């Protein structure tokens, strides 16, 4: 698995923590920046990672900004991206099991480092459950492609 990772200035410290975790887990990554504490615009970095996930250049993504909200908004604009902003491990686990989330978003100014490590560890080690959840992801794809949803009850 190759993970694309990116952040803005508010997520830089958390990105360093996540890079250390990826090394611990033996997961390969591509770092899309930012690389300094100079103020930048989160969409510029959100788009690099989201585009890489959308095009299949990386298998999953990890995005960090101050709250995680801006990065989530950006990421979920891209075809095939299912970004999950997580503040605790339960949501991270469920976002993999039920939603097959492919980008994890963290809030560098919201979540402590220890908790963030646990959230990310769970997210990277949980597989999609498939089954009834696949049908729901198909419906998301239909929405993405602008096809009309038929109500089947
Ligand atoms: C940067 O100040 C901050 O707005 C950004 O990191 C993020 O929280 C936006 O959603």
CSV table of N, CA and C and ligand atoms in Angstrom, one decimal:
chain,number,residue,atom,x,y,z
A,1,UNK,N,0.8,-1.2,0.0
A,1,UNK,CA,0.0,0.0,0.0
A,1,UNK,C,0.9,1.3,0.0
A,2,UNK,N,0.5,2.2,-0.9
A,2,UNK,CA,1.2,3.5,-0.8
A,2,UNK,C,0.2,4.6,-0.4
A,3,UNK,N,0.6,5.4,0.6
A,3,UNK,CA,-0.2,6.4,1.1
A,3,UNK,C,0.3,7.8,0.7
A,4,UNK,N,-0.6,8.6,0.2
A,4,UNK,CA,-0.3,10.0,-0.1
A,4,UNK,C,-0.7,10.8,1.2
A,5,UNK,N,0.3,11.6,1.6
A,5,UNK,CA,0.0,12.4,2.8
A,5,UNK,C,0.3,13.9,2.5
A,6,UNK,N,-0.6,14.7,3.1
A,6,UNK,CA,-0.5,16.2,2.9
A,6,UNK,C,-1.1,17.0,4.0
A,7,UNK,N,-0.6,18.2,4.2
A,7,UNK,CA,-1.1,19.0,5.2
A,7,UNK,C,-1.0,20.5,4.9
A,8,UNK,N,-1.6,21.4,5.7
A,8,UNK,CA,-1.2,22.8,5.6
A,8,UNK,C,-0.3,23.1,6.8
A,9,UNK,N,0.0,24.4,7.0
A,9,UNK,CA,0.8,24.8,8.1
A,9,UNK,C,0.3,24.3,9.5
A,10,UNK,N,-1.1,24.3,9.6
A,10,UNK,CA,-1.7,24.0,10.9
A,10,UNK,C,-1.6,22.5,11.1
A,11,UNK,N,-1.3,21.7,10.1
A,11,UNK,CA,-1.2,20.3,10.3
A,11,UNK,C,0.2,19.7,10.2
A,12,UNK,N,1.1,20.6,10.1
A,12,UNK,CA,2.5,20.2,9.9
A,12,UNK,C,3.1,19.3,11.0
A,13,UNK,N,2.8,19.7,12.2
A,13,UNK,CA,3.3,18.9,13.4
A,13,UNK,C,2.7,17.5,13.4
A,14,UNK,N,1.4,17.5,13.1
A,14,UNK,CA,0.7,16.2,13.1
A,14,UNK,C,1.2,15.3,12.0
A,15,UNK,N,1.5,16.0,10.8
A,15,UNK,CA,2.0,15.2,9.7
A,15,UNK,C,3.3,14.5,10.1
A,16,UNK,N,4.2,15.2,10.8
A,16,UNK,CA,5.5,14.6,11.3
A,16,UNK,C,5.2,13.3,12.1
A,17,UNK,N,4.2,13.5,13.0
A,17,UNK,CA,3.8,12.3,13.9
A,17,UNK,C,3.3,11.2,13.0
A,18,UNK,N,2.5,11.5,12.0
A,18,UNK,CA,1.9,10.5,11.1
A,18,UNK,C,3.0,9.8,10.3
A,19,UNK,N,4.0,10.6,9.8
A,19,UNK,CA,5.1,10.0,9.1
A,19,UNK,C,5.8,8.9,9.9
A,20,UNK,N,6.0,9.3,11.2
A,20,UNK,CA,6.7,8.4,12.1
A,20,UNK,C,5.8,7.1,12.3
A,21,UNK,N,4.5,7.3,12.4
A,21,UNK,CA,3.6,6.1,12.5
A,21,UNK,C,3.7,5.2,11.3
A,22,UNK,N,3.7,5.8,10.1
A,22,UNK,CA,3.7,5.1,8.9
A,22,UNK,C,5.0,4.3,8.8
A,23,UNK,N,6.1,4.9,9.3
A,23,UNK,CA,7.4,4.1,9.3
A,23,UNK,C,7.3,3.0,10.2
A,24,UNK,N,6.7,3.2,11.4
A,24,UNK,CA,6.5,2.1,12.4
A,24,UNK,C,5.7,1.0,11.8
A,25,UNK,N,4.7,1.3,11.1
A,25,UNK,CA,3.8,0.3,10.5
A,25,UNK,C,4.3,-0.3,9.2
A,26,UNK,N,5.4,0.2,8.8
A,26,UNK,CA,6.1,-0.3,7.5
A,26,UNK,C,5.3,0.0,6.3
A,27,UNK,N,4.5,1.1,6.3
A,27,UNK,CA,3.7,1.5,5.2
A,27,UNK,C,4.5,2.6,4.3
A,28,UNK,N,4.5,2.3,3.0
A,28,UNK,CA,5.2,3.2,2.1
A,28,UNK,C,4.3,4.5,1.9
A,29,UNK,N,5.0,5.7,1.8
A,29,UNK,CA,4.2,6.9,1.6
A,29,UNK,C,4.9,7.8,0.6
A,30,UNK,N,4.0,8.8,0.1
A,30,UNK,CA,4.5,9.9,-0.7
A,30,UNK,C,4.1,11.1,0.0
A,31,UNK,N,5.0,12.0,0.3
A,31,UNK,CA,4.7,13.2,1.0
A,31,UNK,C,4.5,14.4,0.1
A,32,UNK,N,3.3,14.9,0.0
A,32,UNK,CA,2.9,16.0,-0.9
A,32,UNK,C,3.0,17.4,-0.3
A,33,UNK,N,3.7,17.5,0.9
A,33,UNK,CA,3.8,18.8,1.6
A,33,UNK,C,2.6,19.1,2.4
A,34,UNK,N,2.6,20.3,3.0
A,34,UNK,CA,3.6,21.3,3.0
A,34,UNK,C,4.8,20.9,3.8
A,35,UNK,N,5.9,21.6,3.6
A,35,UNK,CA,7.1,21.2,4.3
A,35,UNK,C,7.6,22.3,5.3
A,36,UNK,N,6.9,23.4,5.5
A,36,UNK,CA,7.4,24.4,6.4
A,36,UNK,C,6.2,25.0,7.1
A,37,UNK,N,6.4,25.8,8.1
A,37,UNK,CA,5.3,26.4,8.9
A,37,UNK,C,4.8,27.7,8.3
A,38,UNK,N,5.3,28.0,7.2
A,38,UNK,CA,4.8,29.2,6.5
A,38,UNK,C,3.3,29.0,6.1
A,39,UNK,N,2.5,30.0,6.3
A,39,UNK,CA,1.1,29.9,6.0
A,39,UNK,C,0.8,29.5,4.5
A,40,UNK,N,0.0,28.5,4.3
A,40,UNK,CA,-0.4,28.1,2.9
A,40,UNK,C,-1.9,27.9,2.9
A,41,UNK,N,-2.4,27.7,1.7
A,41,UNK,CA,-3.8,27.4,1.6
A,41,UNK,C,-4.1,25.9,1.5
A,42,UNK,N,-4.9,25.4,2.4
A,42,UNK,CA,-5.1,24.0,2.5
A,42,UNK,C,-5.7,23.3,1.2
A,43,UNK,N,-6.5,24.1,0.4
A,43,UNK,CA,-6.9,23.4,-0.9
A,43,UNK,C,-5.8,23.0,-1.8
A,44,UNK,N,-4.7,23.8,-1.8
A,44,UNK,CA,-3.6,23.4,-2.7
A,44,UNK,C,-2.9,22.1,-2.3
A,45,UNK,N,-3.0,21.7,-1.1
A,45,UNK,CA,-2.4,20.4,-0.6
A,45,UNK,C,-3.4,19.3,-0.6
A,46,UNK,N,-4.6,19.7,-0.2
A,46,UNK,CA,-5.7,18.7,-0.3
A,46,UNK,C,-5.9,18.2,-1.7
A,47,UNK,N,-5.8,19.1,-2.7
A,47,UNK,CA,-6.0,18.6,-4.0
A,47,UNK,C,-4.9,17.7,-4.5
A,48,UNK,N,-3.7,17.9,-4.1
A,48,UNK,CA,-2.6,17.0,-4.6
A,48,UNK,C,-2.8,15.6,-4.1
A,49,UNK,N,-3.2,15.4,-2.9
A,49,UNK,CA,-3.4,14.1,-2.3
A,49,UNK,C,-4.7,13.5,-2.9
A,50,UNK,N,-5.7,14.3,-2.9
A,50,UNK,CA,-7.0,13.8,-3.4
A,50,UNK,C,-7.0,13.3,-4.8
A,51,UNK,N,-6.3,14.1,-5.6
A,51,UNK,CA,-6.1,13.8,-7.1
A,51,UNK,C,-5.3,12.5,-7.2
A,52,UNK,N,-4.3,12.3,-6.4
A,52,UNK,CA,-3.5,11.1,-6.5
A,52,UNK,C,-4.3,9.9,-6.1
A,53,UNK,N,-5.2,10.0,-5.1
A,53,UNK,CA,-6.1,8.9,-4.7
A,53,UNK,C,-7.1,8.7,-5.8
A,54,UNK,N,-7.7,9.8,-6.3
A,54,UNK,CA,-8.7,9.7,-7.4
A,54,UNK,C,-8.2,9.0,-8.6
A,55,UNK,N,-6.9,9.3,-9.0
A,55,UNK,CA,-6.3,8.7,-10.2
A,55,UNK,C,-5.7,7.3,-9.9
A,56,UNK,N,-5.7,6.9,-8.7
A,56,UNK,CA,-5.1,5.6,-8.4
A,56,UNK,C,-3.6,5.6,-8.3
A,57,UNK,N,-3.0,6.8,-8.2
A,57,UNK,CA,-1.5,6.9,-8.1
A,57,UNK,C,-1.0,6.5,-6.7
A,58,UNK,N,-1.9,6.6,-5.7
A,58,UNK,CA,-1.7,6.1,-4.4
A,58,UNK,C,-2.9,5.3,-4.0
A,59,UNK,N,-2.8,4.4,-3.0
A,59,UNK,CA,-3.9,3.6,-2.6
A,59,UNK,C,-4.8,4.3,-1.6
A,60,UNK,N,-4.2,5.1,-0.7
A,60,UNK,CA,-5.0,5.8,0.3
A,60,UNK,C,-4.3,7.2,0.5
A,61,UNK,N,-5.1,8.0,1.2
A,61,UNK,CA,-4.6,9.4,1.6
A,61,UNK,C,-4.7,9.7,3.0
A,62,UNK,N,-3.9,10.6,3.5
A,62,UNK,CA,-4.0,11.1,4.8
A,62,UNK,C,-3.8,12.6,4.8
A,63,UNK,N,-4.8,13.4,5.2
A,63,UNK,CA,-4.8,14.8,5.1
A,63,UNK,C,-5.0,15.5,6.5
A,64,UNK,N,-4.2,16.5,6.7
A,64,UNK,CA,-4.3,17.2,8.0
A,64,UNK,C,-4.3,18.7,7.8
A,65,UNK,N,-5.3,19.4,8.4
A,65,UNK,CA,-5.3,20.8,8.5
A,65,UNK,C,-5.7,21.2,10.0
A,66,UNK,N,-6.0,22.4,10.3
A,66,UNK,CA,-6.2,22.8,11.7
A,66,UNK,C,-7.4,22.0,12.3
A,67,UNK,N,-8.5,22.1,11.6
A,67,UNK,CA,-9.7,21.3,12.1
A,67,UNK,C,-10.0,20.0,11.4
A,68,UNK,N,-9.4,19.9,10.2
A,68,UNK,CA,-9.7,18.8,9.3
A,68,UNK,C,-10.9,19.0,8.4
A,69,UNK,N,-11.6,20.1,8.7
A,69,UNK,CA,-12.9,20.4,8.0
A,69,UNK,C,-12.6,20.8,6.5
A,70,UNK,N,-11.6,21.8,6.4
A,70,UNK,CA,-11.3,22.3,5.1
A,70,UNK,C,-10.8,21.2,4.2
A,71,UNK,N,-9.9,20.3,4.7
A,71,UNK,CA,-9.4,19.2,3.9
A,71,UNK,C,-10.5,18.2,3.5
A,72,UNK,N,-11.4,18.0,4.4
A,72,UNK,CA,-12.5,17.1,4.1
A,72,UNK,C,-13.4,17.6,3.0
A,73,UNK,N,-13.7,18.9,3.0
A,73,UNK,CA,-14.5,19.5,2.0
A,73,UNK,C,-13.8,19.4,0.6
A,74,UNK,N,-12.5,19.7,0.6
A,74,UNK,CA,-11.7,19.6,-0.6
A,74,UNK,C,-11.7,18.1,-1.1
A,75,UNK,N,-11.3,17.2,-0.3
A,75,UNK,CA,-11.1,15.8,-0.7
A,75,UNK,C,-12.4,15.2,-1.3
A,76,UNK,N,-13.5,15.5,-0.6
A,76,UNK,CA,-14.8,14.9,-1.1
A,76,UNK,C,-15.4,15.4,-2.4
A,77,UNK,N,-14.6,16.4,-3.0
A,77,UNK,CA,-15.0,16.9,-4.3
A,77,UNK,C,-14.5,16.0,-5.4
A,78,UNK,N,-13.6,15.1,-5.1
A,78,UNK,CA,-12.9,14.3,-6.1
A,78,UNK,C,-13.6,13.0,-6.3
A,79,UNK,N,-13.7,12.6,-7.6
A,79,UNK,CA,-14.3,11.3,-8.0
A,79,UNK,C,-13.6,10.2,-7.3
A,80,UNK,N,-14.4,9.3,-6.7
A,80,UNK,CA,-13.9,8.1,-6.1
A,80,UNK,C,-13.3,8.3,-4.7
A,81,UNK,N,-13.2,9.6,-4.2
A,81,UNK,CA,-12.7,9.8,-2.9
A,81,UNK,C,-13.8,9.7,-1.9
A,82,UNK,N,-13.5,9.0,-0.8
A,82,UNK,CA,-14.4,8.9,0.3
A,82,UNK,C,-13.6,9.3,1.6
A,83,UNK,N,-13.6,10.6,1.9
A,83,UNK,CA,-12.7,11.1,2.9
A,83,UNK,C,-13.5,11.1,4.3
A,84,UNK,N,-12.9,10.7,5.3
A,84,UNK,CA,-13.5,10.6,6.6
A,84,UNK,C,-12.7,11.4,7.6
A,85,UNK,N,-13.3,12.5,8.2
A,85,UNK,CA,-12.7,13.3,9.2
A,85,UNK,C,-13.0,12.5,10.5
A,86,UNK,N,-12.0,12.1,11.2
A,86,UNK,CA,-12.2,11.3,12.4
A,86,UNK,C,-11.5,11.9,13.7
A,87,UNK,N,-12.3,11.9,14.8
A,87,UNK,CA,-11.8,12.4,16.0
A,87,UNK,C,-11.6,11.4,17.1
A,88,UNK,N,-12.0,10.1,16.7
A,88,UNK,CA,-11.8,9.0,17.7
A,88,UNK,C,-11.7,7.7,16.9
A,89,UNK,N,-11.2,6.7,17.5
A,89,UNK,CA,-10.9,5.4,16.7
A,89,UNK,C,-12.2,4.7,16.2
A,90,UNK,N,-13.3,4.8,17.0
A,90,UNK,CA,-14.5,4.1,16.6
A,90,UNK,C,-15.0,4.6,15.2
A,91,UNK,N,-15.0,5.9,14.9
A,91,UNK,CA,-15.4,6.4,13.6
A,91,UNK,C,-14.4,6.0,12.5
A,92,UNK,N,-13.1,6.0,12.9
A,92,UNK,CA,-12.1,5.6,12.0
A,92,UNK,C,-12.3,4.1,11.5
A,93,UNK,N,-12.6,3.3,12.5
A,93,UNK,CA,-12.8,1.9,12.2
A,93,UNK,C,-14.1,1.7,11.4
A,94,UNK,N,-15.2,2.4,11.7
A,94,UNK,CA,-16.4,2.2,11.0
A,94,UNK,C,-16.3,2.8,9.6
A,95,UNK,N,-15.5,3.9,9.4
A,95,UNK,CA,-15.3,4.5,8.1
A,95,UNK,C,-14.6,3.5,7.2
A,96,UNK,N,-13.8,2.6,7.7
A,96,UNK,CA,-13.2,1.6,6.9
A,96,UNK,C,-14.2,0.4,6.6
A,97,UNK,N,-14.8,-0.1,7.7
A,97,UNK,CA,-15.7,-1.3,7.6
A,97,UNK,C,-16.9,-1.0,6.7
A,98,UNK,N,-17.5,0.1,6.9
A,98,UNK,CA,-18.8,0.4,6.2
A,98,UNK,C,-18.7,1.3,5.0
A,99,UNK,N,-17.8,2.3,5.1
A,99,UNK,CA,-17.7,3.3,4.0
A,99,UNK,C,-16.5,3.1,3.1
A,100,UNK,N,-15.6,2.2,3.4
A,100,UNK,CA,-14.4,2.0,2.6
A,100,UNK,C,-13.7,3.3,2.4
A,101,UNK,N,-13.6,4.1,3.4
A,101,UNK,CA,-13.0,5.5,3.3
A,101,UNK,C,-11.6,5.3,2.8
A,102,UNK,N,-11.2,6.1,1.9
A,102,UNK,CA,-9.8,6.0,1.3
A,102,UNK,C,-9.0,7.2,1.6
A,103,UNK,N,-9.5,8.2,2.3
A,103,UNK,CA,-8.7,9.3,2.8
A,103,UNK,C,-9.1,9.5,4.3
A,104,UNK,N,-8.1,9.5,5.1
A,104,UNK,CA,-8.3,9.8,6.5
A,104,UNK,C,-8.0,11.3,6.7
A,105,UNK,N,-8.9,12.0,7.4
A,105,UNK,CA,-8.6,13.4,7.7
A,105,UNK,C,-8.5,13.7,9.2
A,106,UNK,N,-7.5,14.4,9.6
A,106,UNK,CA,-7.3,14.7,11.0
A,106,UNK,C,-7.2,16.2,11.2
A,107,UNK,N,-7.6,16.6,12.4
A,107,UNK,CA,-7.5,18.0,12.8
A,107,UNK,C,-6.3,18.2,13.7
A,108,UNK,N,-5.3,18.8,13.1
A,108,UNK,CA,-4.0,19.0,13.9
A,108,UNK,C,-4.2,19.9,15.1
A,109,UNK,N,-5.2,20.8,15.1
A,109,UNK,CA,-5.4,21.6,16.3
A,109,UNK,C,-6.5,21.1,17.2
A,110,UNK,N,-7.0,20.0,16.8
A,110,UNK,CA,-8.2,19.4,17.6
A,110,UNK,C,-7.8,18.2,18.3
A,111,UNK,N,-7.1,17.3,17.7
A,111,UNK,CA,-6.8,15.9,18.2
A,111,UNK,C,-5.4,15.9,18.7
A,112,UNK,N,-5.2,15.3,19.9
A,112,UNK,CA,-3.9,15.1,20.5
A,112,UNK,C,-3.1,14.0,19.7
A,113,UNK,N,-1.8,14.1,19.8
A,113,UNK,CA,-1.0,13.2,19.0
A,113,UNK,C,-1.2,11.7,19.3
A,114,UNK,N,-1.3,11.4,20.6
A,114,UNK,CA,-1.5,10.0,21.0
A,114,UNK,C,-2.8,9.4,20.4
A,115,UNK,N,-3.9,10.2,20.6
A,115,UNK,CA,-5.2,9.8,20.0
A,115,UNK,C,-5.1,9.7,18.5
A,116,UNK,N,-4.4,10.7,17.9
A,116,UNK,CA,-4.3,10.6,16.4
A,116,UNK,C,-3.6,9.4,15.9
A,117,UNK,N,-2.6,9.0,16.6
A,117,UNK,CA,-1.8,7.8,16.3
A,117,UNK,C,-2.8,6.6,16.3
A,118,UNK,N,-3.6,6.5,17.4
A,118,UNK,CA,-4.5,5.4,17.5
A,118,UNK,C,-5.6,5.4,16.4
A,119,UNK,N,-6.1,6.6,16.2
A,119,UNK,CA,-7.1,6.7,15.1
A,119,UNK,C,-6.5,6.2,13.8
A,120,UNK,N,-5.3,6.7,13.4
A,120,UNK,CA,-4.6,6.3,12.2
A,120,UNK,C,-4.3,4.8,12.2
A,121,UNK,N,-3.8,4.3,13.3
A,121,UNK,CA,-3.4,2.9,13.3
A,121,UNK,C,-4.6,2.0,13.0
A,122,UNK,N,-5.8,2.3,13.7
A,122,UNK,CA,-7.0,1.5,13.4
A,122,UNK,C,-7.4,1.7,12.0
A,123,UNK,N,-7.3,2.9,11.5
A,123,UNK,CA,-7.8,3.2,10.1
A,123,UNK,C,-7.0,2.4,9.1
A,124,UNK,N,-5.6,2.3,9.3
A,124,UNK,CA,-4.8,1.6,8.4
A,124,UNK,C,-4.9,0.1,8.5
A,125,UNK,N,-5.4,-0.4,9.6
A,125,UNK,CA,-5.4,-1.9,9.8
A,125,UNK,C,-6.8,-2.5,9.7
A,126,UNK,N,-7.8,-1.7,9.3
A,126,UNK,CA,-9.1,-2.2,9.2
A,126,UNK,C,-9.5,-2.4,7.7
A,127,UNK,N,-10.1,-3.5,7.4
A,127,UNK,CA,-10.5,-3.7,6.0
A,127,UNK,C,-12.0,-3.4,5.8
A,128,UNK,N,-12.3,-3.1,4.6
A,128,UNK,CA,-13.8,-2.9,4.2
A,128,UNK,C,-14.5,-4.2,4.4
A,129,UNK,N,-15.7,-4.1,4.9
A,129,UNK,CA,-16.5,-5.3,5.1
A,129,UNK,C,-17.2,-5.8,3.9
A,130,UNK,N,-17.5,-4.9,2.9
A,130,UNK,CA,-18.2,-5.3,1.7
A,130,UNK,C,-19.6,-5.6,2.0
A,131,UNK,N,-20.2,-6.7,1.3
A,131,UNK,CA,-21.6,-7.1,1.5
A,131,UNK,C,-22.5,-6.0,1.2
A,132,UNK,N,-23.5,-5.8,2.2
A,132,UNK,CA,-24.5,-4.8,2.0
A,132,UNK,C,-24.0,-3.4,1.8
A,133,UNK,N,-22.8,-3.2,2.3
A,133,UNK,CA,-22.2,-1.8,2.2
A,133,UNK,C,-21.7,-1.5,0.8
A,134,UNK,N,-21.4,-2.5,0.0
A,134,UNK,CA,-21.0,-2.2,-1.4
A,134,UNK,C,-22.1,-1.6,-2.2
A,135,UNK,N,-23.3,-2.1,-2.0
A,135,UNK,CA,-24.5,-1.5,-2.7
A,135,UNK,C,-24.6,0.0,-2.4
A,136,UNK,N,-24.3,0.4,-1.1
A,136,UNK,CA,-24.4,1.8,-0.7
A,136,UNK,C,-23.3,2.6,-1.4
A,137,UNK,N,-22.2,2.0,-1.5
A,137,UNK,CA,-21.1,2.8,-2.2
A,137,UNK,C,-21.4,2.9,-3.7
A,138,UNK,N,-22.1,1.9,-4.2
A,138,UNK,CA,-22.5,2.0,-5.6
A,138,UNK,C,-23.5,3.2,-5.8
A,139,UNK,N,-24.3,3.4,-4.8
A,139,UNK,CA,-25.3,4.6,-4.9
A,139,UNK,C,-24.5,5.9,-4.8
A,140,UNK,N,-23.5,5.9,-4.0
A,140,UNK,CA,-22.7,7.1,-3.9
A,140,UNK,C,-22.0,7.4,-5.3
A,141,UNK,N,-21.6,6.3,-5.9
A,141,UNK,CA,-21.0,6.5,-7.2
A,141,UNK,C,-22.0,7.0,-8.2
A,142,UNK,N,-23.2,6.5,-8.1
A,142,UNK,CA,-24.3,7.0,-9.0
A,142,UNK,C,-24.5,8.5,-8.8
A,143,UNK,N,-24.5,9.0,-7.6
A,143,UNK,CA,-24.6,10.4,-7.3
A,143,UNK,C,-23.5,11.2,-7.9
A,144,UNK,N,-22.3,10.6,-7.7
A,144,UNK,CA,-21.0,11.3,-8.2
A,144,UNK,C,-21.1,11.4,-9.7
A,145,UNK,N,-21.7,10.4,-10.4
A,145,UNK,CA,-21.7,10.4,-11.9
A,145,UNK,C,-23.0,11.1,-12.4
A,146,UNK,N,-23.7,11.7,-11.5
A,146,UNK,CA,-24.9,12.5,-11.9
A,146,UNK,C,-26.1,11.6,-12.4
A,147,UNK,N,-26.0,10.3,-12.1
A,147,UNK,CA,-27.1,9.5,-12.6
A,147,UNK,C,-28.2,9.5,-11.6
A,148,UNK,N,-29.4,9.4,-12.0
A,148,UNK,CA,-30.6,9.5,-11.2
A,148,UNK,C,-30.7,8.3,-10.3
A,149,UNK,N,-31.0,8.5,-9.0
A,149,UNK,CA,-31.2,7.4,-8.1
A,149,UNK,C,-32.6,6.9,-8.1
A,150,UNK,N,-32.8,5.6,-8.3
A,150,UNK,CA,-34.2,5.1,-8.2
A,150,UNK,C,-34.5,4.6,-6.8
A,151,UNK,N,-35.5,5.1,-6.2
A,151,UNK,CA,-35.9,4.6,-4.9
A,151,UNK,C,-36.4,3.2,-4.9
A,152,UNK,N,-35.6,2.3,-4.2
A,152,UNK,CA,-36.1,0.9,-4.2
A,152,UNK,C,-36.6,0.5,-2.9
A,153,UNK,N,-36.8,1.4,-2.0
A,153,UNK,CA,-37.4,1.1,-0.7
A,153,UNK,C,-36.5,0.4,0.3
B,1,LIG,C1,-5.7,27.5,8.8
B,1,LIG,O1,-5.7,28.6,9.6
B,1,LIG,C2,-7.0,26.7,9.0
B,1,LIG,O2,-8.1,27.5,8.5
B,1,LIG,C3,-7.0,25.4,8.3
B,1,LIG,O3,-5.9,24.7,8.7
B,1,LIG,C4,-8.2,24.5,8.4
B,1,LIG,O4,-8.5,24.3,9.8
B,1,LIG,C5,-9.3,24.8,7.6
B,1,LIG,O5,-10.3,24.1,7.6
